[in-house]
């Protein structure tokens, strides 16, 4: 047993994984922390640098774009740069390894695409993805973006020189990500505060929780609804809940530690080979 948990909870967690067939892994920003992507509410977290009232809703972002374009560039660099260079860590790989012996549905609040890149087949992206853009229309058109495209946008924003052409140059650089034109309004396919959760992902996630016999919640403060309803729905069904977090006790079986270490040890101890 690794040195980060009480041995009772550790053995309970190993047994719960061994005795389950259909697992929901409910993940938040903490699972990607060891891939270099900042969480939102930890000390020094993202929202401390970019207050959500300005940057977590479309009206606020439009205001910043109009009156503080350089601040918008700072925000976009802070969001895009870590995701452009991120690779899945051992936590994402461990979740994917669970598919060798279990039906696994990943329900993530993250927009970084790392679960899919680690090999998870069923991923519900409740808050959308920064690796996809949507253009208004009936129906809205969705297009994928690569991490290389995000990296190029960051590089060009960083090279912007400071003169009166600065704003039109910025709009040209972010064109693949943000654009208003004859074809409609193109923006990242993400869910901000005040938006409805992504569908069909939310409905599928509710069904996943309805059908599961184990829920593993990892790296989330559990403060943002309606996503945070999912562990409550599992509890109402008396499904065992394993919580993985270094700071915030969570779940009925709490494993105190970082996701990469805890999940790789848990998945190994319950019999899967983590690649
Ligand atoms: N491993 C596991 N958990 C970690 C790690 C780690 N290495 N590092 C931090 N954590 C935990 C923190 O202790 C905290 O409980 O991850 C959690 C991160 O919480 P938040 O920053 O609130 O992120 P999250 O829960 O994903 O936020 C939910 O809020 O702002 C919105 O849309 C945003 O999707 C986001 C939603």
PDB file of C-alpha atoms and ligand atoms in Angstrom:
ATOM      1  CA  UNK A   1       0.000   0.000   0.000  1.00  0.00           C
ATOM      2  CA  UNK A   2       1.507   3.381  -0.940  1.00  0.00           C
ATOM      3  CA  UNK A   3       2.310   5.784   1.811  1.00  0.00           C
ATOM      4  CA  UNK A   4      -0.453   8.241   1.088  1.00  0.00           C
ATOM      5  CA  UNK A   5      -3.652   6.660   2.358  1.00  0.00           C
ATOM      6  CA  UNK A   6      -5.150   5.015   5.363  1.00  0.00           C
ATOM      7  CA  UNK A   7      -4.822   1.256   4.815  1.00  0.00           C
ATOM      8  CA  UNK A   8      -8.545   0.668   5.359  1.00  0.00           C
ATOM      9  CA  UNK A   9      -9.540   3.082   2.589  1.00  0.00           C
ATOM     10  CA  UNK A  10      -6.785   1.762   0.360  1.00  0.00           C
ATOM     11  CA  UNK A  11      -7.918  -1.857   0.600  1.00  0.00           C
ATOM     12  CA  UNK A  12     -11.581  -0.802   0.262  1.00  0.00           C
ATOM     13  CA  UNK A  13     -10.692   1.083  -2.933  1.00  0.00           C
ATOM     14  CA  UNK A  14      -8.800  -1.882  -4.431  1.00  0.00           C
ATOM     15  CA  UNK A  15     -11.694  -4.211  -3.578  1.00  0.00           C
ATOM     16  CA  UNK A  16     -14.263  -1.749  -4.989  1.00  0.00           C
ATOM     17  CA  UNK A  17     -12.440  -1.628  -8.339  1.00  0.00           C
ATOM     18  CA  UNK A  18     -12.032  -5.446  -8.410  1.00  0.00           C
ATOM     19  CA  UNK A  19     -15.752  -5.975  -7.610  1.00  0.00           C
ATOM     20  CA  UNK A  20     -17.119  -3.467 -10.125  1.00  0.00           C
ATOM     21  CA  UNK A  21     -17.945  -3.845 -13.818  1.00  0.00           C
ATOM     22  CA  UNK A  22     -19.179  -0.394 -14.940  1.00  0.00           C
ATOM     23  CA  UNK A  23     -17.102   2.525 -13.713  1.00  0.00           C
ATOM     24  CA  UNK A  24     -17.702   6.253 -14.142  1.00  0.00           C
ATOM     25  CA  UNK A  25     -14.557   8.355 -13.728  1.00  0.00           C
ATOM     26  CA  UNK A  26     -15.609  11.933 -12.954  1.00  0.00           C
ATOM     27  CA  UNK A  27     -12.596  14.217 -13.474  1.00  0.00           C
ATOM     28  CA  UNK A  28     -11.733  17.861 -12.920  1.00  0.00           C
ATOM     29  CA  UNK A  29      -8.739  20.138 -13.406  1.00  0.00           C
ATOM     30  CA  UNK A  30      -6.674  18.268 -10.802  1.00  0.00           C
ATOM     31  CA  UNK A  31      -6.228  15.232 -13.069  1.00  0.00           C
ATOM     32  CA  UNK A  32      -4.400  17.442 -15.586  1.00  0.00           C
ATOM     33  CA  UNK A  33      -2.339  19.358 -12.992  1.00  0.00           C
ATOM     34  CA  UNK A  34       0.588  16.940 -13.490  1.00  0.00           C
ATOM     35  CA  UNK A  35       0.391  17.614 -17.229  1.00  0.00           C
ATOM     36  CA  UNK A  36       1.223  21.259 -16.484  1.00  0.00           C
ATOM     37  CA  UNK A  37      -2.314  22.702 -16.694  1.00  0.00           C
ATOM     38  CA  UNK A  38      -3.235  24.968 -13.761  1.00  0.00           C
ATOM     39  CA  UNK A  39      -6.307  24.196 -11.692  1.00  0.00           C
ATOM     40  CA  UNK A  40      -8.858  26.957 -11.132  1.00  0.00           C
ATOM     41  CA  UNK A  41      -9.282  27.321  -7.354  1.00  0.00           C
ATOM     42  CA  UNK A  42      -6.036  26.133  -5.812  1.00  0.00           C
ATOM     43  CA  UNK A  43      -3.592  28.666  -4.337  1.00  0.00           C
ATOM     44  CA  UNK A  44      -2.330  30.636  -7.361  1.00  0.00           C
ATOM     45  CA  UNK A  45      -5.009  28.998  -9.519  1.00  0.00           C
ATOM     46  CA  UNK A  46      -6.298  30.287 -12.832  1.00  0.00           C
ATOM     47  CA  UNK A  47      -9.217  32.303 -11.482  1.00  0.00           C
ATOM     48  CA  UNK A  48      -6.897  34.243  -9.173  1.00  0.00           C
ATOM     49  CA  UNK A  49      -5.068  35.578 -12.249  1.00  0.00           C
ATOM     50  CA  UNK A  50      -8.159  35.985 -14.462  1.00  0.00           C
ATOM     51  CA  UNK A  51     -11.277  36.739 -12.379  1.00  0.00           C
ATOM     52  CA  UNK A  52     -14.236  34.601 -13.547  1.00  0.00           C
ATOM     53  CA  UNK A  53     -16.563  37.634 -13.627  1.00  0.00           C
ATOM     54  CA  UNK A  54     -14.475  38.925 -16.564  1.00  0.00           C
ATOM     55  CA  UNK A  55     -13.241  35.711 -18.149  1.00  0.00           C
ATOM     56  CA  UNK A  56     -15.692  32.887 -17.398  1.00  0.00           C
ATOM     57  CA  UNK A  57     -18.617  34.251 -19.454  1.00  0.00           C
ATOM     58  CA  UNK A  58     -18.984  35.430 -23.069  1.00  0.00           C
ATOM     59  CA  UNK A  59     -20.149  38.962 -22.157  1.00  0.00           C
ATOM     60  CA  UNK A  60     -17.087  39.505 -19.974  1.00  0.00           C
ATOM     61  CA  UNK A  61     -14.735  38.215 -22.673  1.00  0.00           C
ATOM     62  CA  UNK A  62     -16.379  40.489 -25.282  1.00  0.00           C
ATOM     63  CA  UNK A  63     -15.881  43.487 -22.941  1.00  0.00           C
ATOM     64  CA  UNK A  64     -12.209  42.625 -22.431  1.00  0.00           C
ATOM     65  CA  UNK A  65     -11.749  42.109 -26.200  1.00  0.00           C
ATOM     66  CA  UNK A  66     -13.244  45.529 -26.893  1.00  0.00           C
ATOM     67  CA  UNK A  67     -11.573  47.617 -24.204  1.00  0.00           C
ATOM     68  CA  UNK A  68      -8.477  45.640 -23.116  1.00  0.00           C
ATOM     69  CA  UNK A  69      -7.283  43.601 -26.136  1.00  0.00           C
ATOM     70  CA  UNK A  70      -3.814  43.112 -24.593  1.00  0.00           C
ATOM     71  CA  UNK A  71      -5.448  41.606 -21.486  1.00  0.00           C
ATOM     72  CA  UNK A  72      -7.416  39.302 -23.816  1.00  0.00           C
ATOM     73  CA  UNK A  73      -4.136  38.185 -25.416  1.00  0.00           C
ATOM     74  CA  UNK A  74      -2.656  37.531 -21.945  1.00  0.00           C
ATOM     75  CA  UNK A  75      -5.720  35.443 -21.049  1.00  0.00           C
ATOM     76  CA  UNK A  76      -5.660  33.476 -24.306  1.00  0.00           C
ATOM     77  CA  UNK A  77      -1.938  32.743 -23.921  1.00  0.00           C
ATOM     78  CA  UNK A  78      -2.501  31.587 -20.312  1.00  0.00           C
ATOM     79  CA  UNK A  79      -5.330  29.253 -21.423  1.00  0.00           C
ATOM     80  CA  UNK A  80      -3.897  27.958 -24.694  1.00  0.00           C
ATOM     81  CA  UNK A  81      -0.183  27.561 -23.966  1.00  0.00           C
ATOM     82  CA  UNK A  82      -0.354  24.773 -21.322  1.00  0.00           C
ATOM     83  CA  UNK A  83      -3.003  22.847 -23.302  1.00  0.00           C
ATOM     84  CA  UNK A  84      -1.034  23.198 -26.561  1.00  0.00           C
ATOM     85  CA  UNK A  85       2.019  21.575 -24.956  1.00  0.00           C
ATOM     86  CA  UNK A  86       0.252  19.116 -22.592  1.00  0.00           C
ATOM     87  CA  UNK A  87       0.570  15.346 -22.851  1.00  0.00           C
ATOM     88  CA  UNK A  88      -1.497  12.805 -20.886  1.00  0.00           C
ATOM     89  CA  UNK A  89       0.016  11.933 -17.488  1.00  0.00           C
ATOM     90  CA  UNK A  90      -0.061   8.592 -15.615  1.00  0.00           C
ATOM     91  CA  UNK A  91      -3.523   9.430 -14.259  1.00  0.00           C
ATOM     92  CA  UNK A  92      -5.050   9.735 -17.739  1.00  0.00           C
ATOM     93  CA  UNK A  93      -3.186   6.566 -18.799  1.00  0.00           C
ATOM     94  CA  UNK A  94      -4.413   4.669 -15.731  1.00  0.00           C
ATOM     95  CA  UNK A  95      -8.026   5.629 -16.455  1.00  0.00           C
ATOM     96  CA  UNK A  96      -7.558   4.370 -20.019  1.00  0.00           C
ATOM     97  CA  UNK A  97      -5.979   1.116 -18.711  1.00  0.00           C
ATOM     98  CA  UNK A  98      -9.122   0.381 -16.676  1.00  0.00           C
ATOM     99  CA  UNK A  99     -10.894  -0.299 -20.005  1.00  0.00           C
ATOM    100  CA  UNK A 100      -8.949  -3.588 -20.245  1.00  0.00           C
ATOM    101  CA  UNK A 101     -11.290  -5.154 -17.700  1.00  0.00           C
ATOM    102  CA  UNK A 102     -14.169  -2.716 -17.096  1.00  0.00           C
ATOM    103  CA  UNK A 103     -16.773  -0.689 -18.972  1.00  0.00           C
ATOM    104  CA  UNK A 104     -15.457   2.818 -18.289  1.00  0.00           C
ATOM    105  CA  UNK A 105     -17.224   6.109 -19.016  1.00  0.00           C
ATOM    106  CA  UNK A 106     -15.083   9.182 -18.399  1.00  0.00           C
ATOM    107  CA  UNK A 107     -17.114  12.278 -17.525  1.00  0.00           C
ATOM    108  CA  UNK A 108     -14.760  15.231 -17.516  1.00  0.00           C
ATOM    109  CA  UNK A 109     -15.120  18.921 -16.737  1.00  0.00           C
ATOM    110  CA  UNK A 110     -11.819  19.543 -18.516  1.00  0.00           C
ATOM    111  CA  UNK A 111     -11.443  21.008 -22.019  1.00  0.00           C
ATOM    112  CA  UNK A 112      -7.906  19.699 -22.739  1.00  0.00           C
ATOM    113  CA  UNK A 113      -8.665  16.476 -24.657  1.00  0.00           C
ATOM    114  CA  UNK A 114      -6.097  14.503 -22.589  1.00  0.00           C
ATOM    115  CA  UNK A 115      -8.384  11.593 -21.684  1.00  0.00           C
ATOM    116  CA  UNK A 116      -8.997  10.845 -25.366  1.00  0.00           C
ATOM    117  CA  UNK A 117      -5.289  11.231 -26.155  1.00  0.00           C
ATOM    118  CA  UNK A 118      -4.487   8.681 -23.396  1.00  0.00           C
ATOM    119  CA  UNK A 119      -6.811   6.192 -25.118  1.00  0.00           C
ATOM    120  CA  UNK A 120     -10.103   6.485 -23.215  1.00  0.00           C
ATOM    121  CA  UNK A 121     -12.849   5.515 -25.667  1.00  0.00           C
ATOM    122  CA  UNK A 122     -15.936   6.922 -23.937  1.00  0.00           C
ATOM    123  CA  UNK A 123     -15.408  10.533 -22.861  1.00  0.00           C
ATOM    124  CA  UNK A 124     -18.198  12.978 -22.035  1.00  0.00           C
ATOM    125  CA  UNK A 125     -16.903  16.559 -22.192  1.00  0.00           C
ATOM    126  CA  UNK A 126     -19.422  18.420 -20.033  1.00  0.00           C
ATOM    127  CA  UNK A 127     -17.647  21.767 -20.550  1.00  0.00           C
ATOM    128  CA  UNK A 128     -16.714  21.183 -24.206  1.00  0.00           C
ATOM    129  CA  UNK A 129     -13.201  21.205 -25.632  1.00  0.00           C
ATOM    130  CA  UNK A 130     -10.589  23.789 -26.592  1.00  0.00           C
ATOM    131  CA  UNK A 131      -9.551  21.399 -29.385  1.00  0.00           C
ATOM    132  CA  UNK A 132     -12.795  22.165 -31.214  1.00  0.00           C
ATOM    133  CA  UNK A 133     -14.481  25.334 -32.538  1.00  0.00           C
ATOM    134  CA  UNK A 134     -18.138  25.888 -33.278  1.00  0.00           C
ATOM    135  CA  UNK A 135     -19.536  28.273 -35.888  1.00  0.00           C
ATOM    136  CA  UNK A 136     -23.070  29.613 -35.369  1.00  0.00           C
ATOM    137  CA  UNK A 137     -25.712  28.311 -37.766  1.00  0.00           C
ATOM    138  CA  UNK A 138     -28.510  25.744 -37.943  1.00  0.00           C
ATOM    139  CA  UNK A 139     -27.022  23.378 -37.050  1.00  0.00           C
ATOM    140  CA  UNK A 140     -23.781  24.923 -35.694  1.00  0.00           C
ATOM    141  CA  UNK A 141     -20.687  23.659 -37.577  1.00  0.00           C
ATOM    142  CA  UNK A 142     -17.973  22.004 -35.454  1.00  0.00           C
ATOM    143  CA  UNK A 143     -14.331  21.738 -36.509  1.00  0.00           C
ATOM    144  CA  UNK A 144     -11.352  20.197 -34.695  1.00  0.00           C
ATOM    145  CA  UNK A 145      -8.213  22.128 -33.842  1.00  0.00           C
ATOM    146  CA  UNK A 146      -4.823  20.529 -33.222  1.00  0.00           C
ATOM    147  CA  UNK A 147      -2.458  21.292 -30.382  1.00  0.00           C
ATOM    148  CA  UNK A 148      -0.025  22.522 -33.062  1.00  0.00           C
ATOM    149  CA  UNK A 149      -2.602  25.083 -34.247  1.00  0.00           C
ATOM    150  CA  UNK A 150      -3.068  26.296 -30.658  1.00  0.00           C
ATOM    151  CA  UNK A 151       0.728  26.519 -30.248  1.00  0.00           C
ATOM    152  CA  UNK A 152       1.002  28.604 -33.449  1.00  0.00           C
ATOM    153  CA  UNK A 153      -1.655  31.049 -32.174  1.00  0.00           C
ATOM    154  CA  UNK A 154       0.261  31.397 -28.885  1.00  0.00           C
ATOM    155  CA  UNK A 155       3.574  31.909 -30.678  1.00  0.00           C
ATOM    156  CA  UNK A 156       2.134  34.610 -32.968  1.00  0.00           C
ATOM    157  CA  UNK A 157       0.421  36.410 -30.059  1.00  0.00           C
ATOM    158  CA  UNK A 158       3.704  36.438 -28.142  1.00  0.00           C
ATOM    159  CA  UNK A 159       5.453  37.960 -31.199  1.00  0.00           C
ATOM    160  CA  UNK A 160       2.912  40.782 -31.562  1.00  0.00           C
ATOM    161  CA  UNK A 161       4.655  44.162 -31.658  1.00  0.00           C
ATOM    162  CA  UNK A 162       3.076  46.995 -29.733  1.00  0.00           C
ATOM    163  CA  UNK A 163       1.706  49.577 -32.211  1.00  0.00           C
ATOM    164  CA  UNK A 164      -1.628  50.898 -33.503  1.00  0.00           C
ATOM    165  CA  UNK A 165      -1.964  47.825 -35.793  1.00  0.00           C
ATOM    166  CA  UNK A 166      -1.811  45.620 -32.714  1.00  0.00           C
ATOM    167  CA  UNK A 167      -5.558  44.851 -32.421  1.00  0.00           C
ATOM    168  CA  UNK A 168      -6.217  44.012 -36.109  1.00  0.00           C
ATOM    169  CA  UNK A 169      -3.106  41.790 -35.993  1.00  0.00           C
ATOM    170  CA  UNK A 170      -4.454  40.052 -32.882  1.00  0.00           C
ATOM    171  CA  UNK A 171      -7.816  39.403 -34.567  1.00  0.00           C
ATOM    172  CA  UNK A 172      -5.988  37.906 -37.578  1.00  0.00           C
ATOM    173  CA  UNK A 173      -3.942  35.618 -35.332  1.00  0.00           C
ATOM    174  CA  UNK A 174      -6.937  34.299 -33.342  1.00  0.00           C
ATOM    175  CA  UNK A 175      -9.067  33.919 -36.530  1.00  0.00           C
ATOM    176  CA  UNK A 176      -9.034  30.057 -36.360  1.00  0.00           C
ATOM    177  CA  UNK A 177     -10.367  30.295 -32.797  1.00  0.00           C
ATOM    178  CA  UNK A 178     -12.481  33.471 -32.647  1.00  0.00           C
ATOM    179  CA  UNK A 179     -14.078  35.195 -35.636  1.00  0.00           C
ATOM    180  CA  UNK A 180     -17.211  37.164 -36.526  1.00  0.00           C
ATOM    181  CA  UNK A 181     -18.000  37.210 -40.267  1.00  0.00           C
ATOM    182  CA  UNK A 182     -20.501  36.438 -43.014  1.00  0.00           C
ATOM    183  CA  UNK A 183     -20.296  32.726 -42.172  1.00  0.00           C
ATOM    184  CA  UNK A 184     -21.392  33.492 -38.594  1.00  0.00           C
ATOM    185  CA  UNK A 185     -19.652  33.642 -35.196  1.00  0.00           C
ATOM    186  CA  UNK A 186     -16.836  31.155 -34.635  1.00  0.00           C
ATOM    187  CA  UNK A 187     -15.653  30.473 -31.094  1.00  0.00           C
ATOM    188  CA  UNK A 188     -14.054  27.706 -29.006  1.00  0.00           C
ATOM    189  CA  UNK A 189     -16.570  24.880 -28.374  1.00  0.00           C
ATOM    190  CA  UNK A 190     -16.468  25.381 -24.608  1.00  0.00           C
ATOM    191  CA  UNK A 191     -19.157  25.902 -21.953  1.00  0.00           C
ATOM    192  CA  UNK A 192     -18.791  29.057 -19.860  1.00  0.00           C
ATOM    193  CA  UNK A 193     -20.750  30.155 -16.788  1.00  0.00           C
ATOM    194  CA  UNK A 194     -24.378  30.731 -17.743  1.00  0.00           C
ATOM    195  CA  UNK A 195     -24.219  28.323 -20.696  1.00  0.00           C
ATOM    196  CA  UNK A 196     -26.132  25.055 -20.732  1.00  0.00           C
ATOM    197  CA  UNK A 197     -23.893  21.980 -20.397  1.00  0.00           C
ATOM    198  CA  UNK A 198     -22.765  20.311 -23.635  1.00  0.00           C
ATOM    199  CA  UNK A 199     -25.304  17.921 -25.110  1.00  0.00           C
ATOM    200  CA  UNK A 200     -25.559  14.958 -25.695  1.00  0.00           C
ATOM    201  CA  UNK A 201     -22.632  14.682 -23.248  1.00  0.00           C
ATOM    202  CA  UNK A 202     -24.652  15.743 -20.173  1.00  0.00           C
ATOM    203  CA  UNK A 203     -27.567  13.376 -20.890  1.00  0.00           C
ATOM    204  CA  UNK A 204     -25.133  10.532 -21.597  1.00  0.00           C
ATOM    205  CA  UNK A 205     -23.254  11.299 -18.359  1.00  0.00           C
ATOM    206  CA  UNK A 206     -26.475  11.079 -16.349  1.00  0.00           C
ATOM    207  CA  UNK A 207     -27.206   7.708 -17.964  1.00  0.00           C
ATOM    208  CA  UNK A 208     -23.627   6.540 -17.281  1.00  0.00           C
ATOM    209  CA  UNK A 209     -24.046   7.360 -13.579  1.00  0.00           C
ATOM    210  CA  UNK A 210     -27.459   5.675 -13.554  1.00  0.00           C
ATOM    211  CA  UNK A 211     -25.870   2.471 -14.948  1.00  0.00           C
ATOM    212  CA  UNK A 212     -22.557   2.400 -13.028  1.00  0.00           C
ATOM    213  CA  UNK A 213     -21.599   0.299  -9.998  1.00  0.00           C
ATOM    214  CA  UNK A 214     -18.586   2.445  -9.015  1.00  0.00           C
ATOM    215  CA  UNK A 215     -17.826   6.163  -9.356  1.00  0.00           C
ATOM    216  CA  UNK A 216     -14.251   7.509  -9.058  1.00  0.00           C
ATOM    217  CA  UNK A 217     -14.114  11.290  -8.608  1.00  0.00           C
ATOM    218  CA  UNK A 218     -10.652  12.715  -9.220  1.00  0.00           C
ATOM    219  CA  UNK A 219      -9.207  16.221  -9.133  1.00  0.00           C
ATOM    220  CA  UNK A 220     -12.345  18.277  -8.690  1.00  0.00           C
ATOM    221  CA  UNK A 221     -13.427  20.675  -5.961  1.00  0.00           C
ATOM    222  CA  UNK A 222     -17.012  19.602  -6.671  1.00  0.00           C
ATOM    223  CA  UNK A 223     -18.221  23.202  -6.480  1.00  0.00           C
ATOM    224  CA  UNK A 224     -19.617  23.746  -9.972  1.00  0.00           C
ATOM    225  CA  UNK A 225     -23.152  22.618 -10.801  1.00  0.00           C
ATOM    226  CA  UNK A 226     -24.833  20.882 -12.493  1.00  0.00           C
ATOM    227  CA  UNK A 227     -21.686  18.739 -13.087  1.00  0.00           C
ATOM    228  CA  UNK A 228     -21.238  18.319  -9.314  1.00  0.00           C
ATOM    229  CA  UNK A 229     -24.680  16.656  -9.184  1.00  0.00           C
ATOM    230  CA  UNK A 230     -23.207  13.459 -10.633  1.00  0.00           C
ATOM    231  CA  UNK A 231     -21.510  12.142  -7.432  1.00  0.00           C
ATOM    232  CA  UNK A 232     -24.726  13.037  -5.547  1.00  0.00           C
ATOM    233  CA  UNK A 233     -26.740  10.982  -8.049  1.00  0.00           C
ATOM    234  CA  UNK A 234     -24.355   8.052  -7.510  1.00  0.00           C
ATOM    235  CA  UNK A 235     -24.689   8.412  -3.725  1.00  0.00           C
ATOM    236  CA  UNK A 236     -28.500   8.297  -4.017  1.00  0.00           C
ATOM    237  CA  UNK A 237     -28.056   4.942  -5.789  1.00  0.00           C
ATOM    238  CA  UNK A 238     -25.741   3.763  -2.976  1.00  0.00           C
ATOM    239  CA  UNK A 239     -22.926   3.299  -5.504  1.00  0.00           C
ATOM    240  CA  UNK A 240     -19.450   3.275  -3.854  1.00  0.00           C
ATOM    241  CA  UNK A 241     -17.577   6.542  -4.532  1.00  0.00           C
ATOM    242  CA  UNK A 242     -13.772   6.632  -4.483  1.00  0.00           C
ATOM    243  CA  UNK A 243     -12.432  10.186  -4.107  1.00  0.00           C
ATOM    244  CA  UNK A 244      -8.879  11.060  -5.248  1.00  0.00           C
ATOM    245  CA  UNK A 245      -7.495  14.457  -4.249  1.00  0.00           C
ATOM    246  CA  UNK A 246      -4.364  15.670  -2.374  1.00  0.00           C
ATOM    247  CA  UNK A 247      -6.239  18.368  -0.444  1.00  0.00           C
ATOM    248  CA  UNK A 248     -10.040  18.007  -0.585  1.00  0.00           C
ATOM    249  CA  UNK A 249     -11.460  14.931   1.185  1.00  0.00           C
ATOM    250  CA  UNK A 250     -14.146  13.502  -1.117  1.00  0.00           C
ATOM    251  CA  UNK A 251     -16.035  10.270  -1.770  1.00  0.00           C
ATOM    252  CA  UNK A 252     -16.938   7.501   0.704  1.00  0.00           C
ATOM    253  CA  UNK A 253     -13.481   5.982   0.154  1.00  0.00           C
ATOM    254  CA  UNK A 254     -10.977   8.845   0.218  1.00  0.00           C
ATOM    255  CA  UNK A 255      -7.519   8.368  -1.306  1.00  0.00           C
ATOM    256  CA  UNK A 256      -5.415  11.363  -0.293  1.00  0.00           C
ATOM    257  CA  UNK A 257      -2.796  12.061  -2.945  1.00  0.00           C
ATOM    258  CA  UNK A 258      -2.011  13.249  -6.441  1.00  0.00           C
ATOM    259  CA  UNK A 259      -3.947  11.634  -9.264  1.00  0.00           C
ATOM    260  CA  UNK A 260      -0.951  10.325 -11.248  1.00  0.00           C
ATOM    261  CA  UNK A 261       0.462   8.421  -8.254  1.00  0.00           C
ATOM    262  CA  UNK A 262      -2.820   7.293  -6.672  1.00  0.00           C
ATOM    263  CA  UNK A 263      -4.539   6.141  -9.871  1.00  0.00           C
ATOM    264  CA  UNK A 264      -1.534   4.286 -11.285  1.00  0.00           C
ATOM    265  CA  UNK A 265      -1.046   2.441  -7.951  1.00  0.00           C
ATOM    266  CA  UNK A 266      -4.783   1.756  -7.610  1.00  0.00           C
ATOM    267  CA  UNK A 267      -5.167   0.428 -11.143  1.00  0.00           C
ATOM    268  CA  UNK A 268      -1.997  -1.705 -10.785  1.00  0.00           C
ATOM    269  CA  UNK A 269      -3.125  -3.076  -7.401  1.00  0.00           C
ATOM    270  CA  UNK A 270      -6.534  -3.995  -8.811  1.00  0.00           C
ATOM    271  CA  UNK A 271      -4.952  -5.983 -11.600  1.00  0.00           C
ATOM    272  CA  UNK A 272      -4.542  -3.859 -14.752  1.00  0.00           C
ATOM    273  CA  UNK A 273      -1.238  -3.118 -16.522  1.00  0.00           C
ATOM    274  CA  UNK A 274      -0.763   0.635 -16.798  1.00  0.00           C
ATOM    275  CA  UNK A 275       1.064   1.378 -20.088  1.00  0.00           C
TER     276      UNK A 275
HETATM  277  N1  LIG B   1      -4.165  15.348  -8.410  1.00  0.00           N
HETATM  278  C1  LIG B   1      -5.465  15.287  -8.006  1.00  0.00           C
HETATM  279  N2  LIG B   1      -6.174  16.371  -7.598  1.00  0.00           N
HETATM  280  C2  LIG B   1      -5.517  17.557  -7.588  1.00  0.00           C
HETATM  281  C3  LIG B   1      -4.169  17.710  -7.986  1.00  0.00           C
HETATM  282  C4  LIG B   1      -3.496  16.529  -8.405  1.00  0.00           C
HETATM  283  N3  LIG B   1      -2.199  16.562  -8.788  1.00  0.00           N
HETATM  284  N4  LIG B   1      -3.828  19.026  -7.855  1.00  0.00           N
HETATM  285  C5  LIG B   1      -4.944  19.668  -7.409  1.00  0.00           C
HETATM  286  N5  LIG B   1      -5.948  18.799  -7.237  1.00  0.00           N
HETATM  287  C6  LIG B   1      -7.328  19.062  -6.782  1.00  0.00           C
HETATM  288  C7  LIG B   1      -7.508  20.251  -5.871  1.00  0.00           C
HETATM  289  O1  LIG B   1      -7.279  19.890  -4.520  1.00  0.00           O
HETATM  290  C8  LIG B   1      -8.980  20.599  -6.120  1.00  0.00           C
HETATM  291  O2  LIG B   1      -9.827  19.861  -5.256  1.00  0.00           O
HETATM  292  O3  LIG B   1      -8.085  19.348  -7.930  1.00  0.00           O
HETATM  293  C9  LIG B   1      -9.213  20.152  -7.566  1.00  0.00           C
HETATM  294  C10 LIG B   1      -9.307  21.285  -8.563  1.00  0.00           C
HETATM  295  O4  LIG B   1     -10.462  22.031  -8.264  1.00  0.00           O
HETATM  296  P1  LIG B   1     -10.852  23.285  -9.206  1.00  0.00           P
HETATM  297  O5  LIG B   1      -9.646  24.115  -9.442  1.00  0.00           O
HETATM  298  O6  LIG B   1     -12.077  23.904  -8.624  1.00  0.00           O
HETATM  299  O7  LIG B   1     -11.198  22.614 -10.624  1.00  0.00           O
HETATM  300  P2  LIG B   1     -12.540  21.878 -11.043  1.00  0.00           P
HETATM  301  O8  LIG B   1     -13.178  21.186  -9.881  1.00  0.00           O
HETATM  302  O9  LIG B   1     -12.233  21.065 -12.235  1.00  0.00           O
HETATM  303  O10 LIG B   1     -13.489  23.110 -11.494  1.00  0.00           O
HETATM  304  C11 LIG B   1     -14.737  22.756 -12.066  1.00  0.00           C
HETATM  305  O11 LIG B   1     -15.124  25.089 -12.546  1.00  0.00           O
HETATM  306  O12 LIG B   1     -14.266  27.083 -13.175  1.00  0.00           O
HETATM  307  C12 LIG B   1     -15.011  26.022 -13.613  1.00  0.00           C
HETATM  308  O13 LIG B   1     -15.245  25.309 -15.835  1.00  0.00           O
HETATM  309  C13 LIG B   1     -14.346  25.313 -14.766  1.00  0.00           C
HETATM  310  O14 LIG B   1     -14.396  22.941 -15.283  1.00  0.00           O
HETATM  311  C14 LIG B   1     -14.113  23.892 -14.263  1.00  0.00           C
HETATM  312  C15 LIG B   1     -15.101  23.785 -13.107  1.00  0.00           C
END
